PDB file of C-alpha atoms in Angstrom:
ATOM      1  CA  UNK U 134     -22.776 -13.334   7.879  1.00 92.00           C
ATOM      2  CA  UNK U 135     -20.409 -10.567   7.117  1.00 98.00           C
ATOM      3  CA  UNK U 136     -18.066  -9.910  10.014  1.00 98.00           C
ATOM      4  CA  UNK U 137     -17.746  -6.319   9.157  1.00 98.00           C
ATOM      5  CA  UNK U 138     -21.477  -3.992   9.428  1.00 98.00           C
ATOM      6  CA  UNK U 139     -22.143  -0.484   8.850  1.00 97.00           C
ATOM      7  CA  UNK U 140     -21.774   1.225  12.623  1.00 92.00           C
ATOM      8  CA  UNK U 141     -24.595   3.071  13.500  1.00 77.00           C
ATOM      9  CA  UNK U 142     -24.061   6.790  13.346  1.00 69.00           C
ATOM     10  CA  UNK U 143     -25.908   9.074  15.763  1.00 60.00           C
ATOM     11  CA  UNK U 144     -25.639  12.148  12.563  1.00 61.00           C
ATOM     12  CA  UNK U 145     -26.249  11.680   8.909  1.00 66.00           C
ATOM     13  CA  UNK U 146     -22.739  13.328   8.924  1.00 79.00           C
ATOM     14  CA  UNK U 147     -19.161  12.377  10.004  1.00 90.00           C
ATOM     15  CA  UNK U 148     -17.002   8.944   9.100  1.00 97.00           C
ATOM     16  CA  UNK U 149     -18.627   6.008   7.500  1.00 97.00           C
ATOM     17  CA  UNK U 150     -17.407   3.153   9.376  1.00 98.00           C
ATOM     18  CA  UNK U 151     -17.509  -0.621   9.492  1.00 98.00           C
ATOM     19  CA  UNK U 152     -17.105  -2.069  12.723  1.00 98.00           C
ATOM     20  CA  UNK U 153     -16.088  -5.692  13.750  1.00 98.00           C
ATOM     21  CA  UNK U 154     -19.409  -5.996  15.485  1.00 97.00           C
ATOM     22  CA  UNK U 155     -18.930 -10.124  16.495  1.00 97.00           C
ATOM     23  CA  UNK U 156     -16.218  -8.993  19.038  1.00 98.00           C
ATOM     24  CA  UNK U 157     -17.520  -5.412  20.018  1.00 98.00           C
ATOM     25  CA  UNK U 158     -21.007  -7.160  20.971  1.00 98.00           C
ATOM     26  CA  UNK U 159     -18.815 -10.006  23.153  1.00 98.00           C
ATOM     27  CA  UNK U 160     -16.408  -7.124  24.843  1.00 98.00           C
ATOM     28  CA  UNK U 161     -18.301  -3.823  24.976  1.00 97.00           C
ATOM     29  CA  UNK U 162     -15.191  -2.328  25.981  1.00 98.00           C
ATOM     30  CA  UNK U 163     -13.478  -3.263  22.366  1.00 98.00           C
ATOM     31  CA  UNK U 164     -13.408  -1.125  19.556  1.00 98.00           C
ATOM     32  CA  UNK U 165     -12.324  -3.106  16.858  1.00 98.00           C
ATOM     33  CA  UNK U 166     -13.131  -2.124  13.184  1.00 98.00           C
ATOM     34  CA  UNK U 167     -12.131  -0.684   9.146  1.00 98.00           C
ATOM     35  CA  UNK U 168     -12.827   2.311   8.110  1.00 98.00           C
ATOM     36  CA  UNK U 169     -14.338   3.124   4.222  1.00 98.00           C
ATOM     37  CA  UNK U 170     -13.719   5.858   2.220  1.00 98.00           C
ATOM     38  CA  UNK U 171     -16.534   8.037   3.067  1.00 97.00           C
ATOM     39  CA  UNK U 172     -16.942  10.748   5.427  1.00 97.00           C
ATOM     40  CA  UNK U 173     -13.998  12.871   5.283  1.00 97.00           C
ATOM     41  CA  UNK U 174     -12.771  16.323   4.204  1.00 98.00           C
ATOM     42  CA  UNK U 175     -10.064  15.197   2.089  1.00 98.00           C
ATOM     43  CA  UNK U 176     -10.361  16.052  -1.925  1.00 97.00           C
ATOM     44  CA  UNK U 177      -9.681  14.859  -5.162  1.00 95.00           C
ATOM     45  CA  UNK U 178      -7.849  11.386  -5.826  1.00 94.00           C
ATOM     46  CA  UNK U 179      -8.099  11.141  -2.115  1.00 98.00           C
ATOM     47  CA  UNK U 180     -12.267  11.647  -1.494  1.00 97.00           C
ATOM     48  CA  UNK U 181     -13.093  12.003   1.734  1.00 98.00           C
ATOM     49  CA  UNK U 182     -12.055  10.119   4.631  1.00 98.00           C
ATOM     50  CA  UNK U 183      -8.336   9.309   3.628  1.00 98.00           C
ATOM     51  CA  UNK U 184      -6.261   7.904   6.896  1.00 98.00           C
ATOM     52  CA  UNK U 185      -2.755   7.744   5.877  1.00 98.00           C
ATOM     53  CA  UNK U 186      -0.052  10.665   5.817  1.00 98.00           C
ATOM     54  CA  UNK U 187       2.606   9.005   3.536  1.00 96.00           C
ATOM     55  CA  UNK U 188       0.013   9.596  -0.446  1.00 97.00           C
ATOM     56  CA  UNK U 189       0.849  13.398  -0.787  1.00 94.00           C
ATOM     57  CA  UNK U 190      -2.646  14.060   0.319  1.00 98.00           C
ATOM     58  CA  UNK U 191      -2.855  17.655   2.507  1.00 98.00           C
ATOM     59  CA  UNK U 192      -1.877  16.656   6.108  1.00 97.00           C
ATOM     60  CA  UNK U 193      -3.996  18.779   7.884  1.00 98.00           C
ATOM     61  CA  UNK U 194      -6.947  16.848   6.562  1.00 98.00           C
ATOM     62  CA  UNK U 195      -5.654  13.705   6.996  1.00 98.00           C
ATOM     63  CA  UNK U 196      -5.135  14.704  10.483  1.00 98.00           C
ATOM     64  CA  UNK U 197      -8.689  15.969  10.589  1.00 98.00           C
ATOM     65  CA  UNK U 198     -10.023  12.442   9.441  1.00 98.00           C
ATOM     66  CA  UNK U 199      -8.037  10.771  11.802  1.00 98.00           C
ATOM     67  CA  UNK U 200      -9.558  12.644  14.809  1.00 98.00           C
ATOM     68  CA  UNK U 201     -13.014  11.909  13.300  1.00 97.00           C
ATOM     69  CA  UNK U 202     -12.274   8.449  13.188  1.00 97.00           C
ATOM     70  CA  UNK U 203     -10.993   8.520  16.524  1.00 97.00           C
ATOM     71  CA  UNK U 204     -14.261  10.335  17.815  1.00 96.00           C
ATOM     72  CA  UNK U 205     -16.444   7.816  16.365  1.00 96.00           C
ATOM     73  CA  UNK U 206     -14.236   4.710  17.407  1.00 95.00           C
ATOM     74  CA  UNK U 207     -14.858   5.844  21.520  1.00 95.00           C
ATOM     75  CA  UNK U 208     -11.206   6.859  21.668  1.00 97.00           C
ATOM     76  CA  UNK U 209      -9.213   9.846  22.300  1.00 97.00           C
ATOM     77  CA  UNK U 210      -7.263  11.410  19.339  1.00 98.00           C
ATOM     78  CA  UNK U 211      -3.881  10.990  21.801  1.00 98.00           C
ATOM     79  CA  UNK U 212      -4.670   7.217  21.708  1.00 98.00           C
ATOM     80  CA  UNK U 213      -3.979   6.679  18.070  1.00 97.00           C
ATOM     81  CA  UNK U 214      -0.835   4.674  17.689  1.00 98.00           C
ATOM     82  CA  UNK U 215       1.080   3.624  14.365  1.00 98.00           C
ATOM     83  CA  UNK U 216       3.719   2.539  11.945  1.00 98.00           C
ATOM     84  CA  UNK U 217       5.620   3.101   9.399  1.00 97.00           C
ATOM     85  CA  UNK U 218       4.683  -0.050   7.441  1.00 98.00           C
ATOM     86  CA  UNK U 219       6.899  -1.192   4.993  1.00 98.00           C
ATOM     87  CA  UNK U 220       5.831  -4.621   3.305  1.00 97.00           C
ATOM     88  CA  UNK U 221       7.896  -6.555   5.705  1.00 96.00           C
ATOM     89  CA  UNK U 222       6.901  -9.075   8.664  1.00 97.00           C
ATOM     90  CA  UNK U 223       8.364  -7.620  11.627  1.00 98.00           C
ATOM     91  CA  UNK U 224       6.155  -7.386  14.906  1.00 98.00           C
ATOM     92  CA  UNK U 225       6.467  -4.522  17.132  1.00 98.00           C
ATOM     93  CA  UNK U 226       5.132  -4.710  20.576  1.00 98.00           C
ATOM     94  CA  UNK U 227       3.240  -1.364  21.964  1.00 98.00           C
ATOM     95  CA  UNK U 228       4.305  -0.473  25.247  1.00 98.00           C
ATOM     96  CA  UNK U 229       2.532   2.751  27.253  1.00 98.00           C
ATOM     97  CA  UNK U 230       5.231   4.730  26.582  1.00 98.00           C
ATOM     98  CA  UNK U 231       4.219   4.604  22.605  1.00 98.00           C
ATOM     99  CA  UNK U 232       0.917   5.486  22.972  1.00 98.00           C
ATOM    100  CA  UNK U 233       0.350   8.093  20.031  1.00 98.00           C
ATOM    101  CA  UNK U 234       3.446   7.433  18.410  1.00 98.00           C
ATOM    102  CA  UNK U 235       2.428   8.385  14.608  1.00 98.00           C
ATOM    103  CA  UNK U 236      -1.004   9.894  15.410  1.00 98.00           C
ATOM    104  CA  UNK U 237       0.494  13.679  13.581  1.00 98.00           C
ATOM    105  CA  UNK U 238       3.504  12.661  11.584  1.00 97.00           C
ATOM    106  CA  UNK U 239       5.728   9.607  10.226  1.00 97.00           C
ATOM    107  CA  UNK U 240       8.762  10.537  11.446  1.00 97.00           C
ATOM    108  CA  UNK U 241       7.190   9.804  14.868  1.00 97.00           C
ATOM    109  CA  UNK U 242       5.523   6.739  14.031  1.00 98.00           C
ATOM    110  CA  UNK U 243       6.986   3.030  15.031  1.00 98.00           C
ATOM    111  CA  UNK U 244       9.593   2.787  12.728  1.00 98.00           C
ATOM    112  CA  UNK U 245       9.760  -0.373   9.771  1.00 98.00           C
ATOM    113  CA  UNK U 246       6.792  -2.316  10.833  1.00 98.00           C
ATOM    114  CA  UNK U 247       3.407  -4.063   9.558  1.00 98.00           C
ATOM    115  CA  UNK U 248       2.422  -5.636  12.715  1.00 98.00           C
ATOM    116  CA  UNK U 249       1.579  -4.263  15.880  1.00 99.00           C
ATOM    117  CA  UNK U 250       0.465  -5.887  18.946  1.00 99.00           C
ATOM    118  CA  UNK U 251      -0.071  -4.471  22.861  1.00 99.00           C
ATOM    119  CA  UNK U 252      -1.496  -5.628  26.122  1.00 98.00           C
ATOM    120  CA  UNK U 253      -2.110  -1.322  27.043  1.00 98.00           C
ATOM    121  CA  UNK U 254      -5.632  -0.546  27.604  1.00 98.00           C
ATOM    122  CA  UNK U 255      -6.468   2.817  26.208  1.00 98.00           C
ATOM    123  CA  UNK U 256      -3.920   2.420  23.335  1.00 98.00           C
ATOM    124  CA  UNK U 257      -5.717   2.545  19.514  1.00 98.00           C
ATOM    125  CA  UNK U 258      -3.702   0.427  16.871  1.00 98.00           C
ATOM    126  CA  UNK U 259      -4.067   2.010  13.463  1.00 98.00           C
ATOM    127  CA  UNK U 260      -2.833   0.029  10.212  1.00 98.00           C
ATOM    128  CA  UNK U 261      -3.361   1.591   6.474  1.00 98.00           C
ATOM    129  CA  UNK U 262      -4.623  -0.194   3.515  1.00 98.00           C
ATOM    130  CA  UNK U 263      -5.796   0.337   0.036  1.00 98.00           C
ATOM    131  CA  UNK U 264      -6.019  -3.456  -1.353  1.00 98.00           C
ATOM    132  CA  UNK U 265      -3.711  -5.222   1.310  1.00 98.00           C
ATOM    133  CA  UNK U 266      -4.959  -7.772   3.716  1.00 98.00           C
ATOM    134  CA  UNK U 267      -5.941  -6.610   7.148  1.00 98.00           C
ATOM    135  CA  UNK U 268      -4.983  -9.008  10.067  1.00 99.00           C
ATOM    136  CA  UNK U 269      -6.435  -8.410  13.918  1.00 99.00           C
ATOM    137  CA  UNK U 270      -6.195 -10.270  16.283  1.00 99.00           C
ATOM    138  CA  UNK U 271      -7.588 -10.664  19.841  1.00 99.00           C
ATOM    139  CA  UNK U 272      -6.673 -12.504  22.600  1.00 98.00           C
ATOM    140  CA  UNK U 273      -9.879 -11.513  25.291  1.00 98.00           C
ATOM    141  CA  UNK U 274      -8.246 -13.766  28.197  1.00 98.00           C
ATOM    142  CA  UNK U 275      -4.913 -12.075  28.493  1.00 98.00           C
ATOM    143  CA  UNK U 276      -6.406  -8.693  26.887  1.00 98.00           C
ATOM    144  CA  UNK U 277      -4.133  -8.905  23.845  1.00 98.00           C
ATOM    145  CA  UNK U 278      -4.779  -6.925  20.961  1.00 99.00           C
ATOM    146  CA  UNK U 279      -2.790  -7.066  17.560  1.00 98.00           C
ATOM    147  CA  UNK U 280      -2.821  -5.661  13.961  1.00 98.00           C
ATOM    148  CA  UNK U 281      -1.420  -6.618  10.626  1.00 98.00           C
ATOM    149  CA  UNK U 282      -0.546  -5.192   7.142  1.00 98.00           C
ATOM    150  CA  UNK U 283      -0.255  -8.202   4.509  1.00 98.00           C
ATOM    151  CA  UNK U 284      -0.093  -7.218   1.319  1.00 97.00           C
ATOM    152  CA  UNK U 285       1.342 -10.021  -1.259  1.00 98.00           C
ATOM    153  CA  UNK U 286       4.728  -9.717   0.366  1.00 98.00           C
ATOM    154  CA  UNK U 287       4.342  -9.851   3.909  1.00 98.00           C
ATOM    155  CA  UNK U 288       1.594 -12.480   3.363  1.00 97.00           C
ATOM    156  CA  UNK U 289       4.629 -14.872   1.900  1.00 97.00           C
ATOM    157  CA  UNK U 290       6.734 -13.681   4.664  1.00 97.00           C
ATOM    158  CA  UNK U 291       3.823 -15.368   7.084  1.00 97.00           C
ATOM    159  CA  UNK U 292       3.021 -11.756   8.952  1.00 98.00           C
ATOM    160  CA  UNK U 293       0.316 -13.573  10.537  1.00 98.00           C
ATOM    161  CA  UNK U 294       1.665 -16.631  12.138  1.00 98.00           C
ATOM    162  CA  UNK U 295       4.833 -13.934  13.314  1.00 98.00           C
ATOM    163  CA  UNK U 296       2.257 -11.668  14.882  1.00 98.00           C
ATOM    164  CA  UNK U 297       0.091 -15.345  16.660  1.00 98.00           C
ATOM    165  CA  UNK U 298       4.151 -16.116  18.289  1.00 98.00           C
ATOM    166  CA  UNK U 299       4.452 -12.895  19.337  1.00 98.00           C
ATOM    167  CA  UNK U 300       1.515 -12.787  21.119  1.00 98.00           C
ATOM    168  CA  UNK U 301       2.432 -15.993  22.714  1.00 98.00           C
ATOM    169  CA  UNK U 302       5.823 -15.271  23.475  1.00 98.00           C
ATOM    170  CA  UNK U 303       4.664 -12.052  24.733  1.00 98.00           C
ATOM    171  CA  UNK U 304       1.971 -12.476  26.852  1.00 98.00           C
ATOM    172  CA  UNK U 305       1.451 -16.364  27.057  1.00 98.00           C
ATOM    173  CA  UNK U 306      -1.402 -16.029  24.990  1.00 98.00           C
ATOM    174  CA  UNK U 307      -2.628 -19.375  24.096  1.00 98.00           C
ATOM    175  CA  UNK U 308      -3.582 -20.381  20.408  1.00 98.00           C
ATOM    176  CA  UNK U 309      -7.360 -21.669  21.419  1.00 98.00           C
ATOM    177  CA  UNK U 310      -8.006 -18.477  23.092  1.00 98.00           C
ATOM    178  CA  UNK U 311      -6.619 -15.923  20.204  1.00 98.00           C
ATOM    179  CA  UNK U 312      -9.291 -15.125  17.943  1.00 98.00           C
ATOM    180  CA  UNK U 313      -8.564 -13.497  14.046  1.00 99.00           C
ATOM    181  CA  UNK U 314     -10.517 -11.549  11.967  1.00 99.00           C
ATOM    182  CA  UNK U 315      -9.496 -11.065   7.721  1.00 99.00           C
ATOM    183  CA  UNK U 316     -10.798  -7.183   6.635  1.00 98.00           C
ATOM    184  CA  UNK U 317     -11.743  -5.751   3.642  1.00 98.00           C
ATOM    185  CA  UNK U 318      -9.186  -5.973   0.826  1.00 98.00           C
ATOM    186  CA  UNK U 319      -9.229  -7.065  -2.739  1.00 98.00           C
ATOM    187  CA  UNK U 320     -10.730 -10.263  -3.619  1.00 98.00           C
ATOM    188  CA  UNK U 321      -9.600 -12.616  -5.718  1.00 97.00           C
ATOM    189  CA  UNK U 322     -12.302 -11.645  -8.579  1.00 98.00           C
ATOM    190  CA  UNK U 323      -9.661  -8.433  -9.047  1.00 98.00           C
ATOM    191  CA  UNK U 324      -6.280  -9.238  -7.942  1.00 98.00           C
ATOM    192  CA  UNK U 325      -4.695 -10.740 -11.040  1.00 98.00           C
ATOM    193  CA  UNK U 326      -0.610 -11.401 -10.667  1.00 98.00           C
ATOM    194  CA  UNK U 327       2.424 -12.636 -12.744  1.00 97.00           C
ATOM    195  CA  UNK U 328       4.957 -15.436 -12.400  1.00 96.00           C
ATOM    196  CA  UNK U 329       7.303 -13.839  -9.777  1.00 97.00           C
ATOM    197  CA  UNK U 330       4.623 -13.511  -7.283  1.00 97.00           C
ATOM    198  CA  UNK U 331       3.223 -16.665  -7.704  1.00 96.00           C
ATOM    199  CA  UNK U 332       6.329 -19.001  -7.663  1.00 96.00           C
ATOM    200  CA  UNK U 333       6.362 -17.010  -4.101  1.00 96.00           C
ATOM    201  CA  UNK U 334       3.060 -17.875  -2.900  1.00 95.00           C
ATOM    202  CA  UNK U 335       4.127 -21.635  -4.083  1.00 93.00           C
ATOM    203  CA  UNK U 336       7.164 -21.661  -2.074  1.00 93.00           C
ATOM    204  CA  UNK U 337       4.409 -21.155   1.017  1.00 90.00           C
ATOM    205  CA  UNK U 338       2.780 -24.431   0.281  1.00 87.00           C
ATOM    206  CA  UNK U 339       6.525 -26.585   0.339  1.00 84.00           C
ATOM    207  CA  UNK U 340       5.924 -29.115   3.211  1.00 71.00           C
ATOM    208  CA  UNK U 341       2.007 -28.308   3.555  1.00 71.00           C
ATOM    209  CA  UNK U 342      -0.119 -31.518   3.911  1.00 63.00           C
ATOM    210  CA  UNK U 343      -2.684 -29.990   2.015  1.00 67.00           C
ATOM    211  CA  UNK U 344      -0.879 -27.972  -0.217  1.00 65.00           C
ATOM    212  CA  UNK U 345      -2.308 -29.052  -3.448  1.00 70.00           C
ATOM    213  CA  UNK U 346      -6.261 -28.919  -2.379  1.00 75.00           C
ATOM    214  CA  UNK U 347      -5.419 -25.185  -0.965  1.00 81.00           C
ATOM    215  CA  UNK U 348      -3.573 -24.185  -3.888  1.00 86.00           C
ATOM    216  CA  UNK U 349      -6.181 -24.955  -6.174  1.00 87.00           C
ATOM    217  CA  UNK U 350      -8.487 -22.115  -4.016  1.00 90.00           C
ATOM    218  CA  UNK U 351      -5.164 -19.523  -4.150  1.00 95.00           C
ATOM    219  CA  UNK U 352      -4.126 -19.534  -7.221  1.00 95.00           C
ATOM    220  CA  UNK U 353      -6.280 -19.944 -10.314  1.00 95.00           C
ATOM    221  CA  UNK U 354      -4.594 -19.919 -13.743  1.00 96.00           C
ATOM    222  CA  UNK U 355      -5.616 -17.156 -16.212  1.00 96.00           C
ATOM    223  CA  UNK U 356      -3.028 -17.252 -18.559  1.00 93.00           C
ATOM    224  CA  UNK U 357       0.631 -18.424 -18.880  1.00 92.00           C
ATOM    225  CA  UNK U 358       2.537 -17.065 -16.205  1.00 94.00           C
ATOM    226  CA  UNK U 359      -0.403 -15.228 -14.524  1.00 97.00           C
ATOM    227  CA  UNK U 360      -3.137 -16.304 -12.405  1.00 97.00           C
ATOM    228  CA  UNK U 361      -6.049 -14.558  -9.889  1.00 98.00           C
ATOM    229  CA  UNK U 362      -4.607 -14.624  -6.304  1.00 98.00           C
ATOM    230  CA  UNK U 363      -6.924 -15.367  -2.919  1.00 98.00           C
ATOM    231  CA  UNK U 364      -4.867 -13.371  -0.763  1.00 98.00           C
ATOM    232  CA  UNK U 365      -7.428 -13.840   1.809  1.00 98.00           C
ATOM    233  CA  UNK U 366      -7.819 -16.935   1.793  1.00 97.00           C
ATOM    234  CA  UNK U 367      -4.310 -17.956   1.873  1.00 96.00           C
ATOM    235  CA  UNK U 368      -3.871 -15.663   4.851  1.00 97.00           C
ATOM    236  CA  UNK U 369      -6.373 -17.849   6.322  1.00 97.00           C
ATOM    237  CA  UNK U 370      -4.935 -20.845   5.817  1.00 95.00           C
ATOM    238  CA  UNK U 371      -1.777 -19.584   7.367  1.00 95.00           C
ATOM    239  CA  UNK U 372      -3.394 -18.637  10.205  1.00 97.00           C
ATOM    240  CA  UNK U 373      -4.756 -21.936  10.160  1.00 95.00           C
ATOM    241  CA  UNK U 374      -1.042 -23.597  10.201  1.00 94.00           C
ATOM    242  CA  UNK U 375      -0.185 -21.349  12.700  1.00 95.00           C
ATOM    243  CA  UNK U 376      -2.677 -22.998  14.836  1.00 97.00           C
ATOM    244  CA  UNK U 377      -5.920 -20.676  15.405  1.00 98.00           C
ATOM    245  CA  UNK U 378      -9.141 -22.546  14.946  1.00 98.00           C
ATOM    246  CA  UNK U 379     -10.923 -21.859  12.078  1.00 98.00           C
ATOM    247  CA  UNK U 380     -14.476 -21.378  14.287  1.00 98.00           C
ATOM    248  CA  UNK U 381     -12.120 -18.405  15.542  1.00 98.00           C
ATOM    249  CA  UNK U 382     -11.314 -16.377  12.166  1.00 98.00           C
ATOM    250  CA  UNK U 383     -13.481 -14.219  10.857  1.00 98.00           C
ATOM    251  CA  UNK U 384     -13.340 -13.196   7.023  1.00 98.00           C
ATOM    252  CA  UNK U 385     -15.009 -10.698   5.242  1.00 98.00           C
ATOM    253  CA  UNK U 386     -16.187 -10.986   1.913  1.00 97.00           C
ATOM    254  CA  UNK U 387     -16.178  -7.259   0.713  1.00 98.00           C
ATOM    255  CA  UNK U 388     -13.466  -6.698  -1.834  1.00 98.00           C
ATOM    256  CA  UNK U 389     -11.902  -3.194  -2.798  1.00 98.00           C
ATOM    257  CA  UNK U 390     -11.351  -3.681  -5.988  1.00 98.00           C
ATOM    258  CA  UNK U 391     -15.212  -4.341  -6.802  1.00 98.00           C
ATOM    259  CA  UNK U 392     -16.244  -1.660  -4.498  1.00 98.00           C
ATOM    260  CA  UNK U 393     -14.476   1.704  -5.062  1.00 98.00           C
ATOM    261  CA  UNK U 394     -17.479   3.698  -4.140  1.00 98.00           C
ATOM    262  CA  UNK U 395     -16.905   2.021  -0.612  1.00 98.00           C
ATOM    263  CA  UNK U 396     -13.300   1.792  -0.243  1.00 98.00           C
ATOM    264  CA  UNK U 397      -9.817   3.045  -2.239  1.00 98.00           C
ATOM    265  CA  UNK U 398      -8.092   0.328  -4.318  1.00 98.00           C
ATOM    266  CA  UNK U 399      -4.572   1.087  -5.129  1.00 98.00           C
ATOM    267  CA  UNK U 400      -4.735  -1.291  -8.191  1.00 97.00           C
ATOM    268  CA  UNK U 401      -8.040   0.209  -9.432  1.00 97.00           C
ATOM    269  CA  UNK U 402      -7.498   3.383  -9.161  1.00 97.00           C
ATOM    270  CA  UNK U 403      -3.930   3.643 -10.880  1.00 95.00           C
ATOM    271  CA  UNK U 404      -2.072   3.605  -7.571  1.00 94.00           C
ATOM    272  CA  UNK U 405      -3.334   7.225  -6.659  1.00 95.00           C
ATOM    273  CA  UNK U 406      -5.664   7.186  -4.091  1.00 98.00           C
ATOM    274  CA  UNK U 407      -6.125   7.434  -0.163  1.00 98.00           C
ATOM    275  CA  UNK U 408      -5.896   4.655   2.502  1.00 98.00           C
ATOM    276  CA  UNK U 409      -8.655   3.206   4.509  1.00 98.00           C
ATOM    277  CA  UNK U 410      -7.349   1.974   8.320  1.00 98.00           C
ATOM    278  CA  UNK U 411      -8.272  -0.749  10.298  1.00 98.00           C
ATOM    279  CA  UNK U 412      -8.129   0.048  13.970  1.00 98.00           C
ATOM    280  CA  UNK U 413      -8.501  -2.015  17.466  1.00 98.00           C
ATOM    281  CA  UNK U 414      -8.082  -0.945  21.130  1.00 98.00           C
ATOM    282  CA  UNK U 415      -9.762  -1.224  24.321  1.00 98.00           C
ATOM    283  CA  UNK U 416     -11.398   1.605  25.801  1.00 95.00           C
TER     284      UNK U 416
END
């Protein structure tokens, strides 16, 4: 079943959300979910419910939207907490001091990084994503919460497996108790790349036992030099190797690219277009 369901609105009006609803029916007190496109004030290229300050969209509805979001996700506007993601793999750990870093500007976000994880209840991690793979993570014995940007780059970088060590190294989370969940992003059917990515992705597979059987499901030839990439799948086979059970990863199967009436897709949409968020905290 998909991980990721319509929430149930108590208007006809405001956000249209989908909510992780496997954990948020385990842990009432989670809120753990993506957000679409839908429901917003924001115009134009960046129709309606755009989340992310840094696509020239105007900032006081972005602003707007976020506070929606926040309204509808349980949590107070102050909670929101974010970065200023940059394609890279670092992992930044939220302390209570940073609660609402980024909520009304970048400047004041957490500076150069995709990955986010905390241990502070009433904090609300915020990620952005128009095509890129969304990561969360949850740790429910030790109360660990994480996020995680992966587009193409910090997939290769293993952004995952950096953000599973942190939380070990951390909080002494251990690997049969973290659970992962892979959101909404594009799907394989859309995401079509050229020789310099995939000699990357390769280079991931170098020592893997079953690199050849799991290659075969990443990368499928098209033409020379380019080939349809499984971004989430290979992000779940990293998680894999990290050492999370696969009964504990969810993965969705609702790609952007197919769906642009749902969700923005950066590569569909010419690279002008809003950002959806995916979002976690406890309440």
């Amino acid at each position: 079943m998909e991980p990721f369901q319509l929430q149930k609105s108590k208007t006809s009006e405001g956000p249209v959300l989908l909510e992780l609803k496997k954990w948020t029916d385990s842990y009432p007190e989670l809120t753990a979910g993506f957000t679409t496109r839908n429901g917003g004030v924001s115009s134009e290229h960046f129709d309606s419910l755009n989340c992310a300050l840094h696509v020239l969209d105007n900032e006081a509805d972005v602003i707007h939207n976020r506070k929606l979001v926040a309204e509808a996700c349980g949590m107070p506007f102050e909670a929101w907490t974010c970065g200023e993601q940059v394609h890279g793999s670092h992992v930044h750990v939220v302390t209570q001091n940073e609660r609402g870093k980024g909520r009304m500007n970048r400047t004041d976000a957490i500076q150069n990084t995709d990955s986010l994880v905390t241990d502070v209840t009433g904090v609300l991690l915020a990620s952005f994503y128009a095509d890129c793979v969304p990561l969360m993570f949850l740790d429910p014995v030790q109360r660990v919460i994480g996020l995680a940007h992966a587009g193409w780059k910090g997939t290769v970088s293993n952004i995952g497996a950096a953000t599973v060590h942190k939380m070990q190294e951390q909080y002494g989370c251990r690997l049969e108790h973290i659970q992962a969940a892979i959101g909404p992003s594009i799907g394989s059917c859309c995401y079509e790349v050229d020789e310099r990515v995939i000699a990357e992705v390769r280079r991931v597979f170098e020592g893997c036992q079953q690199a050849e059987r799991v290659q075969d499901v990443v990368i499928r030839p098209t033409s020379a030099g380019h080939a349809m990439l499984d971004l989430r799948e290979l992000n779940r086979h990293l998680l894999i190797e990290a050492g999370i059970l696969a009964a504990n990863i969810e993965c969705t199967t609702l790609c952007t690219g197919c769906n642009i009436d749902m969700f923005y897709s950066h590569r569909m949409e010419g690279g002008t277009t809003g950002r959806m968020m995916s979002w976690i905290g406890w309440k």
